Coordinates of C-alpha atoms and ligand atoms in Angstrom, one line a residue:
X812 CA 121.3 117.6 96.2
X813 CA 119.8 116.2 99.3
X814 CA 120.9 112.8 100.7
X815 CA 118.7 111.3 103.4
X816 CA 119.4 108.2 105.4
X817 CA 116.1 106.6 106.5
X818 CA 115.9 104.2 109.4
X819 CA 112.9 102.0 110.2
X820 CA 112.7 99.8 113.3
X821 CA 109.1 99.9 114.4
X822 CA 108.4 96.2 114.5
X823 CA 110.4 93.2 113.5
X824 CA 112.3 94.5 110.4
X825 CA 115.5 96.5 110.8
X826 CA 115.7 98.6 107.7
X827 CA 117.9 101.4 106.3
X828 CA 117.7 103.3 102.9
X829 CA 119.4 106.2 101.2
X830 CA 117.7 108.7 98.9
X831 CA 119.2 111.4 96.6
X832 CA 116.4 113.9 96.4
X833 CA 113.4 111.7 95.6
X834 CA 115.4 109.0 94.0
X835 CA 116.1 105.7 95.8
X836 CA 119.8 104.8 96.0
X837 CA 119.7 101.8 98.4
X838 CA 117.1 99.9 100.4
X839 CA 118.2 97.3 102.9
X840 CA 116.0 95.2 105.2
X841 CA 117.0 92.6 107.7
X842 CA 114.1 90.3 108.7
X843 CA 114.1 88.8 112.2
X844 CA 113.9 85.0 112.0
X845 CA 113.9 84.8 115.8
X846 CA 110.1 85.2 116.1
X847 CA 109.0 82.3 113.8
X848 CA 109.0 79.7 116.5
X849 CA 106.8 81.9 118.7
X850 CA 104.0 82.4 116.1
X851 CA 104.2 86.2 116.4
X852 CA 106.5 89.0 117.2
X853 CA 108.1 88.9 120.7
X854 CA 108.8 92.6 121.6
X855 CA 111.8 91.9 123.8
X856 CA 113.5 89.8 121.2
X857 CA 112.7 92.3 118.5
X858 CA 114.6 95.1 120.4
X859 CA 117.6 92.9 120.9
X860 CA 117.7 91.8 117.2
X861 CA 117.4 95.5 116.1
X862 CA 120.4 96.3 118.3
X863 CA 122.4 93.5 116.6
X864 CA 121.2 94.4 113.1
X865 CA 121.3 98.1 113.0
X866 CA 125.0 98.8 112.4
X867 CA 125.5 96.3 109.6
X868 CA 122.2 97.3 107.9
X869 CA 123.0 101.0 107.9
X870 CA 126.6 100.3 106.8
X871 CA 125.2 98.3 103.9
X872 CA 122.7 101.0 102.9
X873 CA 125.4 103.7 102.8
X874 CA 127.7 101.4 100.9
X875 CA 125.2 100.3 98.3
X876 CA 124.2 103.9 97.8
X877 CA 127.8 104.5 96.8
X878 CA 128.2 107.6 98.9
X879 CA 130.2 108.6 101.9
X880 CA 128.4 109.1 105.3
X881 CA 129.7 112.7 105.2
X882 CA 127.5 113.4 102.2
X883 CA 124.3 112.8 104.2
X884 CA 122.1 115.9 104.6
X885 CA 119.9 114.5 107.4
X886 CA 118.8 111.3 109.1
X887 CA 115.1 110.4 109.1
X888 CA 113.7 107.8 111.5
X889 CA 110.3 106.2 112.5
X890 CA 109.1 107.8 115.7
X891 CA 105.9 105.7 115.9
X892 CA 103.6 104.0 116.0
X893 CA 105.2 100.7 116.9
X894 CA 106.9 98.7 119.6
X895 CA 108.6 101.1 122.0
X896 CA 111.7 99.1 122.6
X897 CA 112.2 98.6 118.8
X898 CA 111.6 102.3 118.0
X899 CA 114.1 103.3 120.7
X900 CA 116.9 101.4 118.9
X901 CA 116.3 103.3 115.6
X902 CA 115.8 106.7 117.3
X903 CA 118.8 106.4 119.5
X904 CA 121.0 105.4 116.6
X905 CA 119.7 108.2 114.5
X906 CA 120.4 110.8 117.2
X907 CA 123.9 109.6 117.9
X908 CA 124.9 109.2 114.2
X909 CA 123.5 112.7 113.4
X910 CA 125.3 114.3 116.3
X911 CA 128.6 112.7 115.1
X912 CA 127.9 114.0 111.5
X913 CA 126.5 117.4 112.7
X914 CA 123.4 117.0 110.7
X915 CA 119.7 117.3 111.6
X916 CA 117.3 114.5 112.4
X917 CA 113.8 114.2 111.0
X918 CA 111.0 112.2 112.7
X919 CA 108.4 110.4 110.5
X920 CA 105.1 108.7 111.2
X921 CA 105.2 105.0 110.0
X922 CA 101.7 105.2 108.5
X923 CA 102.2 108.5 106.7
X924 CA 105.5 107.0 105.4
X925 CA 103.7 104.0 104.0
X926 CA 101.5 106.4 102.0
X927 CA 104.3 108.8 100.9
X928 CA 106.4 105.9 99.4
X929 CA 104.2 106.6 96.3
X930 CA 106.3 109.7 95.8
X931 CA 109.6 107.8 95.7
X932 CA 111.3 107.7 92.3
X933 CA 112.7 104.4 91.5
X934 CA 114.8 104.0 88.3
X935 CA 112.5 101.2 87.0
X936 CA 109.1 102.9 87.7
X937 CA 107.6 104.9 84.8
X938 CA 104.2 105.9 86.4
X939 CA 104.0 109.3 87.8
X940 CA 102.9 109.7 91.5
X941 CA 99.2 110.2 92.5
X942 CA 97.9 113.7 92.2
X943 CA 96.2 115.4 95.2
X944 CA 93.7 114.7 96.5
X945 CA 93.8 110.9 96.5
X946 CA 92.5 108.1 98.6
X947 CA 94.9 105.6 100.2
X948 CA 93.9 102.3 101.6
X949 CA 96.6 101.6 104.2
X950 CA 96.5 98.0 105.2
X951 CA 99.2 96.5 107.5
X952 CA 99.6 94.2 110.5
X953 CA 98.5 96.9 112.9
X954 CA 96.3 99.2 110.9
X955 CA 93.5 99.3 108.3
X956 CA 92.6 102.8 107.2
X957 CA 91.1 104.7 104.3
X958 CA 93.0 108.0 104.2
X959 CA 92.0 111.1 102.3
X960 CA 95.4 112.6 101.3
X961 CA 95.0 116.3 100.5
X962 CA 98.7 117.1 100.4
X963 CA 102.0 115.4 101.5
X964 CA 101.3 116.1 105.2
X965 CA 97.6 116.9 105.1
X966 CA 95.9 113.6 105.7
X967 CA 92.6 112.6 107.2
X968 CA 91.5 109.1 108.2
X969 CA 87.9 108.7 106.9
X970 CA 87.5 105.0 107.7
X971 CA 89.3 102.5 109.9
X972 CA 88.9 99.1 111.5
X973 CA 86.9 98.8 114.7
X974 CA 88.8 95.7 115.8
X975 CA 91.4 93.6 113.9
X976 CA 93.6 95.0 111.1
X977 CA 93.5 93.4 107.6
X978 CA 96.9 91.9 108.2
X979 CA 95.8 90.5 111.5
X980 CA 92.8 88.9 109.7
X981 CA 95.3 87.2 107.3
X982 CA 97.7 86.2 110.1
X983 CA 95.0 84.9 112.5
X984 CA 93.2 82.9 109.8
X985 CA 96.6 81.4 108.9
X986 CA 97.2 80.5 112.6
X987 CA 93.8 78.7 112.8
X988 CA 95.0 76.7 109.8
X989 CA 98.3 75.9 111.5
X990 CA 100.4 77.9 109.0
X991 CA 103.5 79.6 110.3
X992 CA 103.8 83.3 111.2
X993 CA 103.5 85.7 109.4
X994 CA 100.5 84.0 107.8
X995 CA 99.6 86.7 105.2
X996 CA 102.3 85.7 102.7
X997 CA 101.5 82.0 103.2
X998 CA 97.8 82.4 102.5
X999 CA 98.7 84.4 99.4
X1000 CA 101.0 81.6 98.2
X1001 CA 98.5 78.8 98.7
X1002 CA 95.6 80.9 97.3
X1003 CA 97.3 80.9 93.9
X1004 CA 96.3 77.2 93.4
X1005 CA 92.9 77.4 95.0
X1006 CA 89.3 78.2 94.1
X1007 CA 88.2 81.5 95.7
X1008 CA 84.5 80.5 95.4
X1009 CA 85.0 77.1 97.2
X1010 CA 83.9 78.3 100.6
X1011 CA 81.8 81.2 101.8
X1012 CA 82.5 83.1 105.0
X1013 CA 80.2 85.6 106.6
X1014 CA 81.1 89.2 105.8
X1015 CA 80.7 92.0 108.4
X1016 CA 77.9 94.4 108.2
X1017 CA 79.5 97.7 109.3
X1018 CA 78.0 100.9 108.1
X1019 CA 80.0 103.7 106.4
X1020 CA 83.7 103.4 105.7
X1021 CA 84.8 101.5 108.8
X1022 CA 85.9 97.9 108.8
X1023 CA 85.6 94.9 111.1
X1024 CA 87.5 91.6 110.7
X1025 CA 87.1 89.9 114.1
X1026 CA 83.8 88.2 113.0
X1027 CA 85.5 86.6 109.9
X1028 CA 88.1 85.0 112.2
X1029 CA 85.3 83.4 114.3
X1030 CA 83.4 82.3 111.2
X1031 CA 86.5 80.5 109.9
X1032 CA 87.2 79.0 113.3
X1033 CA 83.7 77.5 113.6
X1034 CA 83.6 76.4 110.0
X1035 CA 86.8 74.5 110.4
X1036 CA 85.8 73.0 113.7
X1037 CA 82.7 71.5 112.2
X1038 CA 84.4 70.2 109.0
X1039 CA 87.3 68.7 111.0
X1040 CA 84.8 66.7 113.1
X1041 CA 83.5 65.1 109.8
X1042 CA 87.0 64.6 108.3
X1043 CA 90.2 65.1 110.3
X1044 CA 92.1 65.6 107.0
X1045 CA 89.8 68.4 105.8
X1046 CA 92.3 71.1 106.3
X1047 CA 95.1 69.4 104.5
X1048 CA 93.0 68.3 101.6
X1049 CA 91.5 71.8 101.1
X1050 CA 94.4 74.1 102.0
X1051 CA 94.5 75.9 98.7
X1052 CA 90.8 76.4 98.4
X1053 CA 90.5 77.6 102.0
X1054 CA 93.3 80.1 101.5
X1055 CA 91.9 81.3 98.2
X1056 CA 88.4 81.7 99.8
X1057 CA 89.7 83.6 102.9
X1058 CA 91.8 85.9 100.7
X1059 CA 88.9 86.5 98.4
X1060 CA 86.7 87.5 101.4
X1061 CA 89.2 89.9 102.9
X1062 CA 90.0 91.5 99.6
X1063 CA 86.3 91.9 98.8
X1064 CA 85.7 93.7 102.1
X1065 CA 88.6 96.1 101.4
X1066 CA 87.6 96.8 97.7
X1067 CA 83.9 97.4 98.6
X1068 CA 84.9 100.1 101.1
X1069 CA 87.4 101.8 99.0
X1070 CA 84.8 102.0 96.2
X1071 CA 82.3 103.4 98.7
X1072 CA 84.9 106.0 99.8
X1073 CA 85.5 106.9 96.1
X1074 CA 81.8 107.4 95.5
X1075 CA 81.4 109.5 98.7
X1076 CA 84.3 111.8 98.0
X1077 CA 84.2 111.8 94.1
X1078 CA 88.0 111.0 94.2
X1079 CA 89.1 108.5 91.5
X1080 CA 92.8 108.4 92.4
X1081 CA 93.3 105.3 94.5
X1082 CA 96.5 104.1 96.2
X1083 CA 97.2 101.1 98.4
X1084 CA 100.0 100.9 101.0
X1085 CA 101.3 98.7 103.8
X1086 CA 102.2 95.1 104.1
X1087 CA 98.8 93.7 102.9
X1088 CA 99.2 95.8 99.7
X1089 CA 101.8 93.0 98.8
X1090 CA 98.8 90.6 98.5
X1091 CA 98.4 89.3 95.0
X1092 CA 94.6 89.2 95.3
X1093 CA 94.4 92.8 96.4
X1094 CA 96.8 93.9 93.7
X1095 CA 94.8 92.1 91.0
X1096 CA 91.5 93.5 92.3
X1097 CA 92.9 97.0 92.1
X1098 CA 94.2 96.5 88.6
X1099 CA 90.8 95.3 87.6
X1100 CA 89.3 98.5 89.0
X1101 CA 91.5 100.5 86.7
X1102 CA 90.7 98.3 83.7
X1103 CA 86.9 98.1 84.2
X1104 CA 86.2 101.5 85.8
X1105 CA 87.4 105.1 85.6
X1106 CA 89.8 104.7 88.6
X1107 CA 93.5 105.6 88.4
X1108 CA 95.2 103.2 90.8
X1109 CA 98.7 103.2 92.4
X1110 CA 100.2 99.9 93.7
X1111 CA 103.6 100.0 95.4
X1112 CA 106.4 97.7 94.2
X1113 CA 106.6 94.7 96.6
X1114 CA 109.8 96.0 98.4
X1115 CA 107.9 99.3 99.2
X1116 CA 104.7 97.6 100.3
X1117 CA 105.9 95.7 103.4
X1118 CA 107.9 97.5 106.0
X1119 CA 111.0 99.2 104.6
X1120 CA 113.2 102.3 105.1
X1121 CA 112.8 103.7 101.6
X1122 CA 109.4 105.1 102.8
X1123 CA 111.1 106.8 105.8
X1124 CA 113.8 108.3 103.6
X1125 CA 111.4 109.8 101.1
X1126 CA 109.2 111.2 103.9
X1127 CA 112.4 112.6 105.4
X1128 CA 113.2 114.3 102.1
X1129 CA 109.8 115.9 101.8
X1130 CA 110.2 117.2 105.4
X1131 CA 113.7 118.3 104.7
X1132 CA 112.4 120.6 101.9
X1133 CA 110.2 122.3 104.5
X1134 CA 113.1 122.4 107.0
X1135 CA 110.9 120.4 109.4
X1136 CA 113.6 119.1 111.7
X1137 CA 113.2 117.3 115.0
X1138 CA 114.6 118.2 118.4
X1139 CA 116.9 115.6 120.1
X1140 CA 114.4 115.4 123.0
X1141 CA 112.0 113.5 120.8
X1142 CA 110.8 110.1 122.2
X1143 CA 108.9 107.3 120.5
X1144 CA 105.1 107.0 120.5
X1145 CA 103.3 103.6 120.4
X1146 CA 100.0 104.7 118.9
X1147 CA 99.2 106.4 115.7
X1148 CA 99.1 110.2 115.7
X1149 CA 97.0 110.2 112.6
Ligands
LIG2376 O1 103.3 97.0 106.9 P1 103.8 95.8 107.4 O2 105.0 95.1 106.8 O3 104.1 95.9 109.0 C1 103.2 96.6 109.8 O4 103.4 97.9 109.8 O5 102.3 96.0 110.4 O6 102.6 94.7 107.4 C2 102.7 93.4 107.9 C3 101.4 92.7 107.6 C4 101.4 91.3 108.2 O7 100.1 91.1 108.8 C5 101.5 90.3 107.0 O8 100.9 89.1 107.2 C6 100.9 91.1 105.9 O9 101.3 92.5 106.2 N1 101.3 90.7 104.6 C7 100.5 90.1 103.7 C8 101.3 89.8 102.6 N2 102.6 90.2 102.8 C9 102.5 90.8 104.1 N3 99.2 89.8 103.8 C10 98.7 89.2 102.7 N4 99.4 88.8 101.6 C11 100.7 89.1 101.5 N5 101.3 88.8 100.4
LIG2377 ZN1 104.1 99.0 108.2

């Protein structure tokens, strides 16, 4: 039996989880409220909040797993990409705790972990994991990638954004509308009562499997500026329709590219991962692909879509099987190694 403690601290969530082999035993996340009034994540404040949260979060994860810390086989942590100060808190804690327990540490890549969460066994999930090779659309606050996953640790990025990430497109659109940070979940919530065909925004014309979202933001900005000149209450009156239309446009761009990737590679196994995979519109669009086409789709449960440590623990377990341990000289990296 392998027990892994996973620690995730790359951005503004302090998270810890425990797995027993590939089965999740506990999954604890502390969100940082401190950033709300700034309209975005403030790195210095994030590091400080991690420092305050990390001990209680890890304690809770071990307690809820109903094991003793002495049963842990290894500690997995996010080495990058992310905010350096935030990553340092998780990494330093992992090293110190592992030294005390005389167990190995295992580094994980945040983006790989988002994908590998599909191999986590959760008591309530019946569907078996994707089979290799599969395509994964990884959509988060910092990344938008189509990844060809040949094996657990054999991944190739075959398409990515040339400017903003999909999560940024949601967050920046929300900011233009005066919605609080993070805007993605807010847009999702208002979109439920809106008409996705109410407004049309220009779609990017990027060849191949790459994405671009910065033009959409500008298109929304100019559209609203013109409408607000005619009616200062336009935004308030049309909030739901605006959110539904923005969401529809972003989801459409994502789905179009993943279908193109499927056509080019002949791969019909399609997974989504990352914070934006929590979006209702994207989840429904993917379910529709399965119902109306020959695709087999994999949608993570909500708690495994946004940042979490369960994905770090399962990645740690898969590396543990290969005895792929990390030296204590490891330092964080800010940019993706994928
Ligand atoms: O993966 P994640 O939790 O953190 C990063 O690694 O970046 O992704 C965060 C992103 C944010 O941009 C947030 O607005 C977006 O995911 N997000 C959503 C939803 N939930 C989170 N976007 C749209 N709809 C949602 N329901
Ligand atoms: Zn993430």
